[in-house]
CSV table of C-alpha atoms in Angstrom, one decimal:
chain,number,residue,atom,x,y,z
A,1,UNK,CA,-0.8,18.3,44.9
A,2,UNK,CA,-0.9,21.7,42.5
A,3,UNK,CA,-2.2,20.5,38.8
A,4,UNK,CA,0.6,21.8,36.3
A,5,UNK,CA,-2.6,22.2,33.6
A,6,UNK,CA,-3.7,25.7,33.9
A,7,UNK,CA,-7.6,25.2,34.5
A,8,UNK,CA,-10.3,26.3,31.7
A,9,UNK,CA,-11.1,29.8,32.2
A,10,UNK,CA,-10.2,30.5,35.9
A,11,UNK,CA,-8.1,33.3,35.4
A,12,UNK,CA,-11.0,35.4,33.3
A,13,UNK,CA,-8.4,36.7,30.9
A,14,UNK,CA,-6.4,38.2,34.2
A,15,UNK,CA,-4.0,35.9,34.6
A,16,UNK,CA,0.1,37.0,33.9
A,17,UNK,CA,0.6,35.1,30.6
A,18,UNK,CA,4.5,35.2,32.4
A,19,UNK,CA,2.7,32.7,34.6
A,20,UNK,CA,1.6,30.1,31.5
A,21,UNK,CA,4.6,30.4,30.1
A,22,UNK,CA,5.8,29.0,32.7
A,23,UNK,CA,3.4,26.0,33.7
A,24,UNK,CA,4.4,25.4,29.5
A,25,UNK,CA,8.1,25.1,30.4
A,26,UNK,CA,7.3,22.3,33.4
A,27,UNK,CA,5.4,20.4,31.0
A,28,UNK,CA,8.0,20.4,28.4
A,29,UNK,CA,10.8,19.6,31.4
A,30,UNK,CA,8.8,16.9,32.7
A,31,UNK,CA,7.8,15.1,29.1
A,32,UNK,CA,11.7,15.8,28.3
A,33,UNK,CA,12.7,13.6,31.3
A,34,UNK,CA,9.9,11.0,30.6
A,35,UNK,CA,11.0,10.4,26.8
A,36,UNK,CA,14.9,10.4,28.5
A,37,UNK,CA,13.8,7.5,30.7
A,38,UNK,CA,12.0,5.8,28.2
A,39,UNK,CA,15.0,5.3,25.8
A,40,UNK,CA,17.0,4.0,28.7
A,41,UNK,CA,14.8,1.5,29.5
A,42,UNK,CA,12.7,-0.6,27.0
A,43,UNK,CA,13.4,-3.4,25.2
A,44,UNK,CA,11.1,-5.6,23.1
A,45,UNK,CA,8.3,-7.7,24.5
A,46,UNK,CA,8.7,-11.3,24.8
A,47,UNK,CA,6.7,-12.8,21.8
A,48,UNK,CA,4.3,-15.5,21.8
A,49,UNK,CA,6.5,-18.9,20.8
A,50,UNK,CA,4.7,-18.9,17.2
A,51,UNK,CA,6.3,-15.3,16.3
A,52,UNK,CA,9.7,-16.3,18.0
A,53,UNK,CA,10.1,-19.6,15.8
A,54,UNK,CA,9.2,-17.1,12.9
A,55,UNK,CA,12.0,-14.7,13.8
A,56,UNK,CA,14.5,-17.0,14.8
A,57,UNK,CA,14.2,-18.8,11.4
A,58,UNK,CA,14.0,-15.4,9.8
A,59,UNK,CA,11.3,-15.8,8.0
A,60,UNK,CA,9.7,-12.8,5.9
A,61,UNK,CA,6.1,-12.5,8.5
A,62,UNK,CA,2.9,-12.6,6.9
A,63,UNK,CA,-0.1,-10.5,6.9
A,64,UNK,CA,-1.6,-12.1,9.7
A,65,UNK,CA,2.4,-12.7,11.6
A,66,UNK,CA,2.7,-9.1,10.9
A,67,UNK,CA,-0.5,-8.1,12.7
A,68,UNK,CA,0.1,-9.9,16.0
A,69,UNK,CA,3.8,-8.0,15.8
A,70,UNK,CA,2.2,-4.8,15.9
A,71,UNK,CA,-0.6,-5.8,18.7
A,72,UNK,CA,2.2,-7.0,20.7
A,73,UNK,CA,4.4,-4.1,20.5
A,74,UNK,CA,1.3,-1.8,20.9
A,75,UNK,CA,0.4,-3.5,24.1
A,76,UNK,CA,4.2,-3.2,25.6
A,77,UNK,CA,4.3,0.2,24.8
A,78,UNK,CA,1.0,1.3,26.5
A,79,UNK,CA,2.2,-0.7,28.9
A,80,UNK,CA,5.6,1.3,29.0
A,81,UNK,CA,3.4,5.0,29.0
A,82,UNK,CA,1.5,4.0,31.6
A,83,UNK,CA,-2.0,3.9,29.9
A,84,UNK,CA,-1.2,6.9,27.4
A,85,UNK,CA,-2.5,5.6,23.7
A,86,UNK,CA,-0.5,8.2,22.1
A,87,UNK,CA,3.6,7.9,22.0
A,88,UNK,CA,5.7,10.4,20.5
A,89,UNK,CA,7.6,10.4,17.4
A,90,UNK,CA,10.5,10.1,19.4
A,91,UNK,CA,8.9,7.1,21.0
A,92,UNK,CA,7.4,5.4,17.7
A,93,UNK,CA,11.4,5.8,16.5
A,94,UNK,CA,13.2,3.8,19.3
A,95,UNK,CA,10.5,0.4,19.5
A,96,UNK,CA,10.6,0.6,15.4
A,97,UNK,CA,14.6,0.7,15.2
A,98,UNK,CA,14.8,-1.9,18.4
A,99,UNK,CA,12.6,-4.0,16.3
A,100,UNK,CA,14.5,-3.9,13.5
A,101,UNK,CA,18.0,-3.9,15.2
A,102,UNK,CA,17.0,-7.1,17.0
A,103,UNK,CA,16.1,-8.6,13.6
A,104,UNK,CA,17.5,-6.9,10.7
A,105,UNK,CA,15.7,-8.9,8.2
A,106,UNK,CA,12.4,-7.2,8.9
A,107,UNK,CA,13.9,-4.3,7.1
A,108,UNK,CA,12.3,-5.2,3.9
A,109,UNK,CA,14.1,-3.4,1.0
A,110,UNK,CA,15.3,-0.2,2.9
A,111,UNK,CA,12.0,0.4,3.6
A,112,UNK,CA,11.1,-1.4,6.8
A,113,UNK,CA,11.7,1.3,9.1
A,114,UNK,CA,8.4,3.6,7.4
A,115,UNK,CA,6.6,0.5,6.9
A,116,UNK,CA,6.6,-0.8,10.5
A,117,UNK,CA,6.5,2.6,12.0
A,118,UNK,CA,2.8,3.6,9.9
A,119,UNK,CA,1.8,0.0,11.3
A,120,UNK,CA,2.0,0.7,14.8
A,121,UNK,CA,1.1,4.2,14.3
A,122,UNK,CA,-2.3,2.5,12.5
A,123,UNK,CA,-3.2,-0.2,15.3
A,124,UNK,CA,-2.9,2.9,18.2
A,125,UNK,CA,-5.3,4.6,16.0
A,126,UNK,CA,-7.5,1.5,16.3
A,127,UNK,CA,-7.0,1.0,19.5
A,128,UNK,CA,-8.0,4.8,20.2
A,129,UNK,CA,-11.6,4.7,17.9
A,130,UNK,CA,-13.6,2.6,20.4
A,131,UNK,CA,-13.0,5.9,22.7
A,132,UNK,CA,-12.8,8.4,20.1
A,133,UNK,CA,-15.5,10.0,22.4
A,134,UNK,CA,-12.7,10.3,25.3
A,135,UNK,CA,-12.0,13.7,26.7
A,136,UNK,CA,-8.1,13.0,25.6
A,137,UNK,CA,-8.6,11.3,22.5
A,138,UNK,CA,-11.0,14.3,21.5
A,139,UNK,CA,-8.3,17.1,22.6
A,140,UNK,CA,-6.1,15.7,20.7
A,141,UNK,CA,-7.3,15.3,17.5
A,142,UNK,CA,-8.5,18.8,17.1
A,143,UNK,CA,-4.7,19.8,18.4
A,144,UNK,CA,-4.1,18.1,15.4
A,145,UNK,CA,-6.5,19.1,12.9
A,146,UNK,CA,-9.8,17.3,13.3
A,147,UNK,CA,-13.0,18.4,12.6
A,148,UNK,CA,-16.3,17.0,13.7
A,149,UNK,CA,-18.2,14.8,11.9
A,150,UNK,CA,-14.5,14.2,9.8
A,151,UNK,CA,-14.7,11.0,7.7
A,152,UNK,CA,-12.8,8.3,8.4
A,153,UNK,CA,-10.5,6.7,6.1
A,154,UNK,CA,-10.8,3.5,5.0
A,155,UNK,CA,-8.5,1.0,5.5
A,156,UNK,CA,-7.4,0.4,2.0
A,157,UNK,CA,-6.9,4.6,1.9
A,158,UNK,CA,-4.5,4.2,4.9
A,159,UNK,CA,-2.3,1.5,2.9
A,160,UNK,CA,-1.7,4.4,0.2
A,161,UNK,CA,-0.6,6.5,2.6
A,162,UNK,CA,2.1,4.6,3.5
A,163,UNK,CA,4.6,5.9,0.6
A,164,UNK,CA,3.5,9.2,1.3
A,165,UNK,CA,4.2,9.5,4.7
A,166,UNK,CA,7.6,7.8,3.5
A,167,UNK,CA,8.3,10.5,1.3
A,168,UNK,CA,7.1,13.0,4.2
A,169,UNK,CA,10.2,11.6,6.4
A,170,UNK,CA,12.6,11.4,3.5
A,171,UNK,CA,12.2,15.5,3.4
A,172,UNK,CA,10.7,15.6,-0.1
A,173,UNK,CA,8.3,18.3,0.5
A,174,UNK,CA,4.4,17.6,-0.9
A,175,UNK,CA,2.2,20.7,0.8
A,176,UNK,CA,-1.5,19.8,1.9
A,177,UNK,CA,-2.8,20.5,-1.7
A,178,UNK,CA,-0.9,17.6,-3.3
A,179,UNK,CA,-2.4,15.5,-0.4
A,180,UNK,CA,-5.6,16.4,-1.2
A,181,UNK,CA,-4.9,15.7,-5.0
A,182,UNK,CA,-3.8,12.4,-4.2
A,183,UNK,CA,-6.7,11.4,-2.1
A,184,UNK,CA,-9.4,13.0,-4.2
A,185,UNK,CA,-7.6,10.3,-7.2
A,186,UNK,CA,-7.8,7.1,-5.3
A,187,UNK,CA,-11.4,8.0,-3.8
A,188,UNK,CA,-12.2,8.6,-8.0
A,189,UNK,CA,-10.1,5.7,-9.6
A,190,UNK,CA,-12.6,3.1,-7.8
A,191,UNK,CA,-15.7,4.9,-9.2
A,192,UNK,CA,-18.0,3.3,-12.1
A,193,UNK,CA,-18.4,7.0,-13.5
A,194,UNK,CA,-15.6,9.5,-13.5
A,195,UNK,CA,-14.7,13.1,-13.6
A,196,UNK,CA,-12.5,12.9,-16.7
A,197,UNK,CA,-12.8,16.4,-17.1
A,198,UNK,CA,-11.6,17.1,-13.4
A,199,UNK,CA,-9.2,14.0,-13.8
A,200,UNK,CA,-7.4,15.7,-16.8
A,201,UNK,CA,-7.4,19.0,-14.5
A,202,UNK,CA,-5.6,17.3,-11.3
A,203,UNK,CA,-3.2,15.6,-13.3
A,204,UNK,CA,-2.2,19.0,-14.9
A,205,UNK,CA,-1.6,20.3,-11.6
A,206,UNK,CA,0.2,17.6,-10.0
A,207,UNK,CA,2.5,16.9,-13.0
A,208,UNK,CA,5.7,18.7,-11.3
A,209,UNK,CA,5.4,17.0,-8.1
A,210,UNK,CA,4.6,13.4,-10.1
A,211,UNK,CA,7.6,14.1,-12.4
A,212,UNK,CA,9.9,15.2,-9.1
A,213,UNK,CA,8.8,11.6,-7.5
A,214,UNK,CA,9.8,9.7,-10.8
A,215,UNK,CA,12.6,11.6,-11.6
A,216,UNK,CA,13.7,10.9,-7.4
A,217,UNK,CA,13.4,7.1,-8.5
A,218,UNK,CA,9.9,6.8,-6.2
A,219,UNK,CA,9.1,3.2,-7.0
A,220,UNK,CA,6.8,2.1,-10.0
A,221,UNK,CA,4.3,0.8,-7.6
A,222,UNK,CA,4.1,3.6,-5.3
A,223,UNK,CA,3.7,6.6,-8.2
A,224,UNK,CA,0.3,4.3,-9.4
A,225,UNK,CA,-1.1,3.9,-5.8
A,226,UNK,CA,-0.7,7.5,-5.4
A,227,UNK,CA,-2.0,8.5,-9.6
A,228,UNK,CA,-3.8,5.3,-10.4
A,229,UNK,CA,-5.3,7.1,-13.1
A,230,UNK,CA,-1.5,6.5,-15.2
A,231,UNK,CA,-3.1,3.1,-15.2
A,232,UNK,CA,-5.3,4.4,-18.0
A,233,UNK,CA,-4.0,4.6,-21.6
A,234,UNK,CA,-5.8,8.1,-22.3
A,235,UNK,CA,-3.8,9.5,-19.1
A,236,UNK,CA,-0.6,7.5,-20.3
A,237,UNK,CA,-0.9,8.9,-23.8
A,238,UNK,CA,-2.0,12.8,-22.4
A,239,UNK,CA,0.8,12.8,-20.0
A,240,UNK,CA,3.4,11.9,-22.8
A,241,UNK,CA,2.0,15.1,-24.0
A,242,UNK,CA,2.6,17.3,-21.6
A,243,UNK,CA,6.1,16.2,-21.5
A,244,UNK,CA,6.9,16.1,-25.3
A,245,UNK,CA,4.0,17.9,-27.1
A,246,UNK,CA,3.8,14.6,-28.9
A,247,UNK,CA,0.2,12.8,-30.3
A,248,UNK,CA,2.1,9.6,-29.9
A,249,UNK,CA,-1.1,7.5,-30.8
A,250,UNK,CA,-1.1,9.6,-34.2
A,251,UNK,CA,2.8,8.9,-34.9
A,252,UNK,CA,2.6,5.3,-34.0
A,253,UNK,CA,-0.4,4.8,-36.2
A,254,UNK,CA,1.8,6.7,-39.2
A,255,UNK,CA,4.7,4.2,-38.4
A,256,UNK,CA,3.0,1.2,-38.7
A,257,UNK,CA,1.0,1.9,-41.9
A,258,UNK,CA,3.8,3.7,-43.5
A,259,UNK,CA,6.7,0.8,-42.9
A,260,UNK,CA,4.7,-2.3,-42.1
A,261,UNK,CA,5.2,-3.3,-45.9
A,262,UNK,CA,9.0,-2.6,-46.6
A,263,UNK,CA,9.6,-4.0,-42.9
A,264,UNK,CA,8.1,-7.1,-43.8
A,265,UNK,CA,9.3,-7.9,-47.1
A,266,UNK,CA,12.8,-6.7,-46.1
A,267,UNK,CA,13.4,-9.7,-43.4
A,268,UNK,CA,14.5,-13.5,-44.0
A,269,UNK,CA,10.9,-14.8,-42.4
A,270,UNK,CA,10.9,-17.7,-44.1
A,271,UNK,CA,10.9,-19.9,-41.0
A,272,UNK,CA,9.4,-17.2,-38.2
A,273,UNK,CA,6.5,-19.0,-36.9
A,274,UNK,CA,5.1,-15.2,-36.3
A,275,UNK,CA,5.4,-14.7,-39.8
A,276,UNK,CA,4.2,-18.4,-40.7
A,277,UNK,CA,1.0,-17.5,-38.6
A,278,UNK,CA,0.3,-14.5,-40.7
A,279,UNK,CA,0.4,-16.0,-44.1
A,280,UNK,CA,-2.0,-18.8,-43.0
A,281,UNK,CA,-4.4,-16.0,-41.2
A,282,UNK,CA,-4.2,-13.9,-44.5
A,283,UNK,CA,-4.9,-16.5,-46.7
A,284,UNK,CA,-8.5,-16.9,-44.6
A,285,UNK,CA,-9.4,-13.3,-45.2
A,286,UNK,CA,-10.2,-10.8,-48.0
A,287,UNK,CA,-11.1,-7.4,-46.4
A,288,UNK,CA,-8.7,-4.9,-47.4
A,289,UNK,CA,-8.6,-3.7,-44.1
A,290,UNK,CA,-8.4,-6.7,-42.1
A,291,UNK,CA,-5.5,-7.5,-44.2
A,292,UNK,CA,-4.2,-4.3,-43.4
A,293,UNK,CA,-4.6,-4.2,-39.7
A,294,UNK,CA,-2.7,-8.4,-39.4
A,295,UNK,CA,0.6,-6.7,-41.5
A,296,UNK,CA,0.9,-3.7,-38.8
A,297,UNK,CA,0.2,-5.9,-36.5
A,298,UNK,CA,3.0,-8.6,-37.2
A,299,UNK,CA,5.1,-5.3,-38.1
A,300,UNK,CA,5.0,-4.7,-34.1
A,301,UNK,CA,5.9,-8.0,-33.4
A,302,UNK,CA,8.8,-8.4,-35.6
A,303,UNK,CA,10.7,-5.0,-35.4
A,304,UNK,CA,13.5,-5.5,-33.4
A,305,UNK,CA,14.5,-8.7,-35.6
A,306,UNK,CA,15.1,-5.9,-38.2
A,307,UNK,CA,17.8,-4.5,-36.2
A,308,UNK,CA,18.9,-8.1,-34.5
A,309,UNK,CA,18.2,-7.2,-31.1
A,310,UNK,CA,16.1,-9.1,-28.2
A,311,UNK,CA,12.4,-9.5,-29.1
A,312,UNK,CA,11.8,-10.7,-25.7
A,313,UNK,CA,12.2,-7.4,-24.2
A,314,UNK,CA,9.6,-6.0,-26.7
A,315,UNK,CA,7.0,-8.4,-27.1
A,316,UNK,CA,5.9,-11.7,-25.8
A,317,UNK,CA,3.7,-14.0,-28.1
A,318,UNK,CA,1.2,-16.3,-26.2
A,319,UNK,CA,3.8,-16.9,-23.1
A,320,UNK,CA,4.0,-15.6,-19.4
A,321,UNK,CA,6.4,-11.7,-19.1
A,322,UNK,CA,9.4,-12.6,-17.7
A,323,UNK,CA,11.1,-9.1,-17.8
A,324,UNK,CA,11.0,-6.3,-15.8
A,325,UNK,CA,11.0,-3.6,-17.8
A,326,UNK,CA,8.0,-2.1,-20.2
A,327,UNK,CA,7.2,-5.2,-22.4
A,328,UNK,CA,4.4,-5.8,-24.4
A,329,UNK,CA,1.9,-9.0,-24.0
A,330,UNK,CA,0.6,-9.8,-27.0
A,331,UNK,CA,-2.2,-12.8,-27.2
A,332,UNK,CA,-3.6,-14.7,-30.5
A,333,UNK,CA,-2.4,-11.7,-32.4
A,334,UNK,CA,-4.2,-12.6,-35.6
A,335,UNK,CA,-7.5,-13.6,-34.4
A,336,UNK,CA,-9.1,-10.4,-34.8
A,337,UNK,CA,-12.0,-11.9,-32.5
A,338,UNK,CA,-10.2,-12.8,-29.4
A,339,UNK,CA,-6.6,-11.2,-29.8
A,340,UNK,CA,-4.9,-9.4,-27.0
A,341,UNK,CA,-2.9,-6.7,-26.0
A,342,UNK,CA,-1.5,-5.3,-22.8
A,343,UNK,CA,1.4,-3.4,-21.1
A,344,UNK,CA,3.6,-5.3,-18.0
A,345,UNK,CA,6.0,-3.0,-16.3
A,346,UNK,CA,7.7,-4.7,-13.3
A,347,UNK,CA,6.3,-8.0,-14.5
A,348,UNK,CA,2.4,-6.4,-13.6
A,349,UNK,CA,0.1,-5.8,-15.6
A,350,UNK,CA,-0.6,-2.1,-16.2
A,351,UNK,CA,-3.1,-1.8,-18.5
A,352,UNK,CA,-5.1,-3.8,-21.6
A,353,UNK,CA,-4.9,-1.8,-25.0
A,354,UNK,CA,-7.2,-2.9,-28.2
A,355,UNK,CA,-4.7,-3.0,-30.9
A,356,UNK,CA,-1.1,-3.2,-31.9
A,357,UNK,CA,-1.1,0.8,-32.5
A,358,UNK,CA,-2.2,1.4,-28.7
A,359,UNK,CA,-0.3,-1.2,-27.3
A,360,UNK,CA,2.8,0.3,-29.4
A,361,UNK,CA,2.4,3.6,-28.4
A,362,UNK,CA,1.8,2.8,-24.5
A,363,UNK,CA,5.0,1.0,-24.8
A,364,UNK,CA,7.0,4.0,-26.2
A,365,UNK,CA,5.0,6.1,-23.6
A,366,UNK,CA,6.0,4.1,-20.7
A,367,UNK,CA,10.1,4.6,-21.0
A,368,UNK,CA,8.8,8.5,-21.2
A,369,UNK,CA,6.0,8.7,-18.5
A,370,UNK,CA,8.1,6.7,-16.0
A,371,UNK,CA,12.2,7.7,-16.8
A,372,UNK,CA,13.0,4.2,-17.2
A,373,UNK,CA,15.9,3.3,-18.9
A,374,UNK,CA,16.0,1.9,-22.1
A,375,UNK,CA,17.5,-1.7,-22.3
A,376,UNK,CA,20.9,-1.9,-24.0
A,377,UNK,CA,19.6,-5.3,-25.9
A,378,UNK,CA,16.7,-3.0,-27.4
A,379,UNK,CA,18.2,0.2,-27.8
A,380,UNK,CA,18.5,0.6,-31.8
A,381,UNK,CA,14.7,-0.5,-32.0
A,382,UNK,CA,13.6,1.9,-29.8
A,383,UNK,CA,16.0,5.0,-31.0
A,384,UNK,CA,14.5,3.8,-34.3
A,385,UNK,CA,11.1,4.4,-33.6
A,386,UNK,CA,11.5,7.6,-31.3
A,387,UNK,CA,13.4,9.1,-33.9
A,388,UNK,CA,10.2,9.1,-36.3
A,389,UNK,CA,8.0,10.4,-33.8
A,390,UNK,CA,10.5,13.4,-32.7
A,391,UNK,CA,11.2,13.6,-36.4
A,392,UNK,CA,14.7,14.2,-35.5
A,393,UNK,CA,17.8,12.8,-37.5
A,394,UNK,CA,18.9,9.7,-36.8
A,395,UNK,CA,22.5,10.0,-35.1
A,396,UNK,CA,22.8,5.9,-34.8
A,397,UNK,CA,25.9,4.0,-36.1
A,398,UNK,CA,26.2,3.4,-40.2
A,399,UNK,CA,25.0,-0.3,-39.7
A,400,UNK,CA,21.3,0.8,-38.3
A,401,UNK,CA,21.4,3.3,-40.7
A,402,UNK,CA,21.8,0.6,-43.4
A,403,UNK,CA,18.3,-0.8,-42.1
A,404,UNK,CA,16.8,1.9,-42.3
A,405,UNK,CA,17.6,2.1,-45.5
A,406,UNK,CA,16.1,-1.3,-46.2
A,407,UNK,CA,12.5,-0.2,-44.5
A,408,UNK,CA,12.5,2.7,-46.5
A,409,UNK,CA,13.1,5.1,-43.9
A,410,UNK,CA,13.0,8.7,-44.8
A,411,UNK,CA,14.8,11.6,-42.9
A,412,UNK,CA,12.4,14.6,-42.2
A,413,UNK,CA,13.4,17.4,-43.8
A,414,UNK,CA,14.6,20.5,-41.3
């Protein structure tokens, strides 16, 4: 039986290229007819009785569940292409959308369908690296951009890729350079000594493409794995700057030394057990500066109780984050020896700061950085404060402008 593979160098450059052409055009007939037969016919795999109880009672799989899934759909389909280890898109589509047609639940937030389909793409690459020395496997990964000697990716480097890919199939474009910026980022975040220089020089360069994904509502969780280094508060703080030529660290300090004072002696604290906690940690201490630093400090805790609004979704005292959006955690606050601060967003921990200013300013920085909205319950605090550090006029109603006057707020002068 003829071969429909033209044969390596046995036409000596002679041969009609009319002739290839058409040996290309079989090929394509005949895969054509084999992906046509293959949508016709499969179905899923029966499942061991373990992963059937699991979907009958539609239960969310774990990590392990999830694993013998994937094996299980990887063996049928091998079993389905006769041998081949590598399916087509096409191919990865139909099993991933049977799967998740068959048992709608799987589809975890919208986002099964990408999740599932980099699973199964992952196990065939398994499957295909005790034979990575195979003449097909070999052909095929430099028809698709292999080198030798290439390092492999770890497994944890494969996980981040899963968003990306996602955005890939959702059409948002990110060309082989933003790739490159994204994996040279991860490889760095988990280094004892970094590049800061080179850090500060990627996240220049990728701050369009990083402002596209935030500003196309990519997850919170998603934008980190893919620029862990927003994690930090230096590359919180710089990339506020490059949005709003802003030293926010330098405006925040200005607030809280300026109006910790009038802001304190201008609310009924009488019983505030923040306020209680101060006066007894004040009466301990004598440094000027000490004294200085608890006031600013109880100053960040108390101002949205100058405007009435939710302290909750500002700062929580000694207690577990309950709230979703940026909120500050905030432990022993006037215990200068073991006090904490930190950032949550989405009820995670994003980063430890080591005083009130910091842990102020990432705050502020956070609703910038990551276009989240600001809460309704916390909005004249917030307007407030971003109104001193834009020094714009304040456009708020004439009751918030009555506390301002009571802080001793002063307009800057245009």
């Amino acid at each position: 039986m003829p071969s429909f593979y033209p044969a390596d160098n046995l036409d000596n450059g002679l041969i009609d290229h009319r002739v290839l052409k058409q040996r290309r055009n079989v090929r394509h007939i005949l895969a054509r007819n084999k992906a046509l037969q293959w949508t016709k016919s499969y179905v899923l795999p029966e499942f061991p009785y373990d992963v059937k109880c699991m979907l009958a009672e539609q239960k969310c799989p774990d990590h392990s569940m999830r694993i013998r899934i994937i094996e299980f759909l990887q063996a049928d389909m091998t079993k389905y292409l006769e041998g081949s280890l590598y399916p087509s898109t096409q191919q990865y589509n139909d099993v991933v959308n049977a799967l998740l047609q068959a048992h709608p639940f799987l589809d975890e937030d919208g986002c099964g369908f990408f999740l599932w389909k980099r699973a199964l793409k992952d196990r065939f690459k398994y499957v295909r690296r005790p034979i990575e020395d195979d003449e097909q496997v070999m052909r095929n990964k430099y028809k698709f951009g292999h080198r030798r000697g290439q390092t492999r990716k770890s497994l944890a480097d494969i996980r981040f890729e899963i968003k990306t890919v996602q955005i890939k199939e959702e059409a948002v474009c990110l060309d082989p350079e933003v790739d490159e910026h994204i994996n040279w980022f991860q490889q760095e975040y988990v280094k004892t000594e970094k590049d800061w220089r080179e850090i500060d020089k990627r996240m220049s360069q990728t701050l369009e493409i990083r402002r596209k994904l935030i500003g196309g509502r990519t997850p919170l969780k998603d934008i980190l794995k893919m620029f862990p280094f927003l994690q930090c508060p230096y590359q919180l703080f710089r990339e506020f700057q490059l949005l709003t030529r802003t030293d926010i660290c330098k405006k925040t300090r200005h607030i809280l030394e300026s109006y910790s004072e009038n802001i304190l002696t201008s609310l009924s604290l009488v019983d505030n057990p923040i306020y209680i906690a101060l006066q007894e940690k004040m009466k301990q201490h004598t440094d000027e500066d000490m004294l200085k630093h608890m006031k600013m400090t109880a100053t960040c805790l108390l101002l949205p109780d100058v405007f009435g609004e939710d302290s909750s979704l500002f700062v929580i005292v000694n207690d577990k984050v309950q709230v979703s959006t940026p909120v500050l955690e905030v432990k022993n606050p006037f215990n200068m020896d073991i006090c904490e601060f930190s950032l949550y967003l989405e009820k995670e921990r994003l980063t430890k700061v080591d005083d009130c200013i910091t842990a102020l300013a990432a705050l502020i920085a956070s609703f910038h950085v990551f276009g989240i909205e600001c809460p309704r319950r916390l909005s004249q605090t917030l307007n407030f404060l971003e109104t001193l550090i834009f020094d714009v006029p304040s456009p708020y109603s004439p009751s918030m402008k009555e506390k301002e006057k009571e802080v001793g707020f002063q307009h800057p002068v245009t």
